[in-house]
Amino acid sequence: MSTTNASNIKLSQTPLFSAEEIAARVNELAAQIDKDYRGREIFMIAVLKGSFLFIADLIRAVNTPTVVDFVRLASYGSATQSSGIIEVRKDLEMSIKDRDVLVVEDIVDSGLTLKSLRSMLLNRQPASLRICTLIDKQAQRVTNVPVDYIGFSIDDGFIVGYGLDLDERYRDLPDIRIIENV
Ligand code: IMP
Ligand code: MG
């Protein structure tokens, strides 16, 4: 059974990941991050817009001190395929030189966006650079990019909710659902 909105998009009625499951996983990731970053300050970078709820929960779940900055990227290419050439729509406001940087992503799919962001950030000489993603679509990867922290792995399918959108909609859902008809 599914619910249908005006534009005939069908969301799975049962969440793929419930709000409780997400909260529990965020706490587990935070515990791991606290262990790895003990005694340091984390420079967390949210890749907008998709990771805004995830980073909001993550910074409150970690005990390690954090500072937060934001980037917004646009990827050239067709609607369905990322070209790997990214345009920086909104750059960081602070310098990451000599900082312990943790990039917080919503989804790593082809990996092209992240690979490009990673080399851009490495050029700015951070002390360290790690990547945390809420969702890993490993089966879709076309390029090798190291991902250090993974919330959930899924094989396929288009998902929305908890910050993730389909044409800017459904970011406000508290859980993650599958689009059944794309
Ligand atoms: P890629 O890794 O360069 O292919 O791009 C990954 C980006 O595509 C993610 O950061 C999301 O913004 C978007 N994306 C990929 N799969 C989904 C999905 O299932 N739901 C919502 N956004 C997605
Ligand atoms: Mg994104």
Short mmCIF file of C-alpha atoms and ligand atoms in Angstrom, two decimals:
data_model
loop_
_atom_site.label_atom_id
_atom_site.label_comp_id
_atom_site.label_asym_id
_atom_site.label_seq_id
_atom_site.Cartn_x
_atom_site.Cartn_y
_atom_site.Cartn_z
CA MET A 1 0.00 0.00 0.00
CA SER A 2 1.19 3.48 -0.80
CA THR A 3 0.21 7.07 -0.35
CA THR A 4 -0.04 9.21 -3.46
CA ASN A 5 0.26 12.97 -3.71
CA ALA A 6 -0.98 15.32 -6.39
CA SER A 7 1.94 14.60 -8.71
CA ASN A 8 1.43 10.83 -8.48
CA ILE A 9 4.61 10.18 -6.55
CA LYS A 10 4.22 7.04 -4.49
CA LEU A 11 6.10 6.82 -1.21
CA SER A 12 6.48 3.50 0.56
CA GLN A 13 3.99 3.41 3.40
CA THR A 14 6.47 1.65 5.64
CA PRO A 15 9.67 3.59 6.24
CA LEU A 16 12.90 2.07 4.99
CA PHE A 17 14.50 3.56 8.10
CA SER A 18 12.27 4.81 10.91
CA ALA A 19 13.03 7.94 12.95
CA GLU A 20 14.00 5.65 15.86
CA GLU A 21 16.37 3.60 13.71
CA ILE A 22 17.98 6.77 12.37
CA ALA A 23 18.42 8.22 15.87
CA ALA A 24 19.97 4.97 17.12
CA ARG A 25 22.38 4.84 14.18
CA VAL A 26 23.35 8.50 14.61
CA ASN A 27 24.24 7.74 18.24
CA GLU A 28 26.40 4.79 17.14
CA LEU A 29 28.22 6.91 14.57
CA ALA A 30 28.73 9.65 17.16
CA ALA A 31 30.28 7.17 19.59
CA GLN A 32 32.71 6.02 16.91
CA ILE A 33 33.54 9.61 15.95
CA ASP A 34 34.13 10.55 19.61
CA LYS A 35 36.54 7.62 19.94
CA ASP A 36 38.46 8.59 16.78
CA TYR A 37 38.64 12.34 17.48
CA ARG A 38 39.38 12.24 21.21
CA GLY A 39 41.08 15.42 22.40
CA ARG A 40 40.55 17.24 19.10
CA GLU A 41 38.06 19.69 17.66
CA ILE A 42 36.10 18.55 14.60
CA PHE A 43 35.55 20.93 11.70
CA MET A 44 32.31 19.51 10.31
CA ILE A 45 31.24 20.46 6.82
CA ALA A 46 27.63 19.86 5.81
CA VAL A 47 27.10 19.42 2.10
CA LEU A 48 23.84 21.29 1.52
CA LYS A 49 21.05 20.81 1.35
CA GLY A 50 20.54 17.08 1.91
CA SER A 51 22.63 16.69 5.07
CA PHE A 52 21.19 19.54 7.12
CA LEU A 53 19.10 17.37 9.45
CA PHE A 54 21.76 14.68 9.70
CA ILE A 55 24.48 17.14 10.75
CA ALA A 56 22.08 18.83 13.18
CA ASP A 57 21.55 15.51 14.95
CA LEU A 58 25.18 14.41 14.63
CA ILE A 59 26.71 17.51 16.24
CA ARG A 60 24.35 17.12 19.18
CA ALA A 61 25.13 13.40 19.53
CA VAL A 62 28.93 13.74 19.58
CA ASN A 63 30.65 14.88 22.76
CA THR A 64 33.72 16.10 20.88
CA PRO A 65 33.73 19.88 20.34
CA THR A 66 32.73 20.80 16.79
CA VAL A 67 32.59 23.82 14.57
CA VAL A 68 30.24 23.74 11.60
CA ASP A 69 30.45 25.22 8.14
CA PHE A 70 28.47 24.64 4.96
CA VAL A 71 29.10 24.12 1.27
CA ARG A 72 26.56 23.96 -1.50
CA LEU A 73 27.54 22.24 -4.71
CA ALA A 74 25.95 21.81 -8.08
CA SER A 75 27.06 19.08 -10.40
CA TYR A 76 27.07 19.58 -14.14
CA GLY A 77 25.71 16.80 -16.29
CA SER A 78 22.39 15.31 -17.22
CA ALA A 79 19.53 15.09 -14.76
CA THR A 80 20.31 11.50 -13.86
CA GLN A 81 24.05 11.33 -14.30
CA SER A 82 26.63 13.40 -12.48
CA SER A 83 29.55 14.49 -14.67
CA GLY A 84 31.91 14.84 -11.76
CA ILE A 85 32.52 18.51 -12.52
CA ILE A 86 31.20 20.43 -9.58
CA GLU A 87 30.35 24.06 -9.28
CA VAL A 88 30.65 25.59 -5.81
CA ARG A 89 27.40 27.47 -5.27
CA LYS A 90 28.28 28.42 -1.72
CA ASP A 91 31.79 28.05 -0.40
CA LEU A 92 32.97 27.56 3.18
CA GLU A 93 33.23 30.71 5.26
CA MET A 94 36.17 29.54 7.36
CA SER A 95 39.64 28.27 6.53
CA ILE A 96 40.18 24.52 6.97
CA LYS A 97 43.98 24.77 6.96
CA ASP A 98 45.40 22.55 9.73
CA ARG A 99 41.88 21.61 10.89
CA ASP A 100 40.48 18.11 11.42
CA VAL A 101 37.77 18.10 8.78
CA LEU A 102 34.79 15.75 8.68
CA VAL A 103 32.59 16.07 5.59
CA VAL A 104 28.98 15.16 6.31
CA GLU A 105 27.06 13.96 3.25
CA ASP A 106 23.52 12.73 2.77
CA ILE A 107 24.15 10.09 0.09
CA VAL A 108 27.19 8.85 -1.76
CA ASP A 109 25.90 7.51 -5.05
CA SER A 110 28.27 7.58 -8.05
CA GLY A 111 30.84 9.21 -5.76
CA LEU A 112 31.73 11.81 -8.40
CA THR A 113 30.50 14.79 -6.40
CA LEU A 114 32.37 13.69 -3.32
CA LYS A 115 35.56 12.88 -5.18
CA SER A 116 35.63 16.37 -6.64
CA LEU A 117 34.83 18.00 -3.28
CA ARG A 118 37.50 15.92 -1.60
CA SER A 119 40.28 17.11 -3.91
CA MET A 120 39.12 20.70 -3.57
CA LEU A 121 39.29 20.44 0.23
CA LEU A 122 42.65 18.62 0.24
CA ASN A 123 44.13 21.53 -1.72
CA ARG A 124 43.36 23.72 1.29
CA GLN A 125 45.66 21.61 3.47
CA PRO A 126 43.51 20.38 6.35
CA ALA A 127 45.30 18.42 9.12
CA SER A 128 43.00 15.50 8.30
CA LEU A 129 40.00 14.84 6.11
CA ARG A 130 37.37 12.18 6.68
CA ILE A 131 33.96 11.56 5.19
CA CYS A 132 30.72 10.58 6.90
CA THR A 133 27.61 9.73 4.92
CA LEU A 134 24.14 8.90 6.12
CA ILE A 135 23.49 6.61 3.14
CA ASP A 136 25.94 4.66 1.03
CA LYS A 137 24.81 3.39 -2.37
CA GLN A 138 27.94 1.31 -2.94
CA ALA A 139 26.50 -0.58 -5.93
CA GLN A 140 26.15 2.70 -7.84
CA ARG A 141 29.75 3.81 -7.35
CA VAL A 142 31.70 4.67 -10.51
CA THR A 143 34.77 6.11 -8.79
CA ASN A 144 36.85 5.15 -5.81
CA VAL A 145 36.36 7.53 -2.90
CA PRO A 146 37.12 6.63 0.72
CA VAL A 147 34.10 6.85 3.04
CA ASP A 148 35.02 6.58 6.72
CA TYR A 149 31.61 6.54 8.44
CA ILE A 150 28.45 5.06 6.92
CA GLY A 151 25.00 5.31 8.47
CA PHE A 152 23.17 2.84 6.26
CA SER A 153 24.01 0.97 3.07
CA ILE A 154 21.40 0.42 0.39
CA ASP A 155 21.73 -1.25 -2.99
CA ASP A 156 19.38 0.73 -5.13
CA GLY A 157 16.23 2.79 -5.21
CA PHE A 158 15.46 6.46 -4.77
CA ILE A 159 14.83 7.54 -1.20
CA VAL A 160 13.46 10.68 0.45
CA GLY A 161 12.94 12.11 3.92
CA TYR A 162 15.16 13.21 6.82
CA GLY A 163 16.65 15.92 4.61
CA LEU A 164 16.64 13.94 1.34
CA ASP A 165 14.51 15.31 -1.44
CA LEU A 166 12.85 14.58 -4.73
CA ASP A 167 12.70 17.94 -6.53
CA GLU A 168 12.94 19.73 -3.16
CA ARG A 169 10.03 17.83 -1.63
CA TYR A 170 9.89 15.43 1.33
CA ARG A 171 12.94 16.79 3.17
CA ASP A 172 10.63 17.32 6.15
CA LEU A 173 9.69 13.65 6.65
CA PRO A 174 11.05 12.38 10.00
CA ASP A 175 11.89 8.98 8.48
CA ILE A 176 13.32 7.68 5.20
CA ARG A 177 10.99 6.27 2.57
CA ILE A 178 11.41 4.73 -0.86
CA ILE A 179 9.86 6.30 -3.95
CA GLU A 180 8.01 3.37 -5.46
CA ASN A 181 7.42 4.71 -8.95
CA VAL A 182 10.68 6.22 -10.19
P1 IMP B 1 26.90 11.40 -6.71
O1 IMP B 1 27.53 10.53 -5.63
O2 IMP B 1 27.85 12.40 -7.29
O3 IMP B 1 26.27 10.55 -7.78
O4 IMP B 1 25.72 12.29 -6.10
C1 IMP B 1 25.15 12.00 -4.86
C2 IMP B 1 24.08 13.04 -4.60
O5 IMP B 1 22.90 12.74 -5.39
C3 IMP B 1 23.61 12.98 -3.16
O6 IMP B 1 24.36 13.86 -2.35
C4 IMP B 1 22.16 13.38 -3.27
O7 IMP B 1 22.04 14.79 -3.23
C5 IMP B 1 21.73 12.89 -4.63
N1 IMP B 1 21.05 11.58 -4.52
C6 IMP B 1 21.50 10.38 -4.95
N2 IMP B 1 20.63 9.39 -4.68
C7 IMP B 1 19.58 9.99 -4.05
C8 IMP B 1 18.33 9.48 -3.49
O8 IMP B 1 18.02 8.29 -3.48
N3 IMP B 1 17.52 10.42 -2.89
C9 IMP B 1 17.83 11.74 -2.83
N4 IMP B 1 18.98 12.25 -3.34
C10 IMP B 1 19.85 11.39 -3.95
MG MG B 2 23.73 16.00 -2.06
#
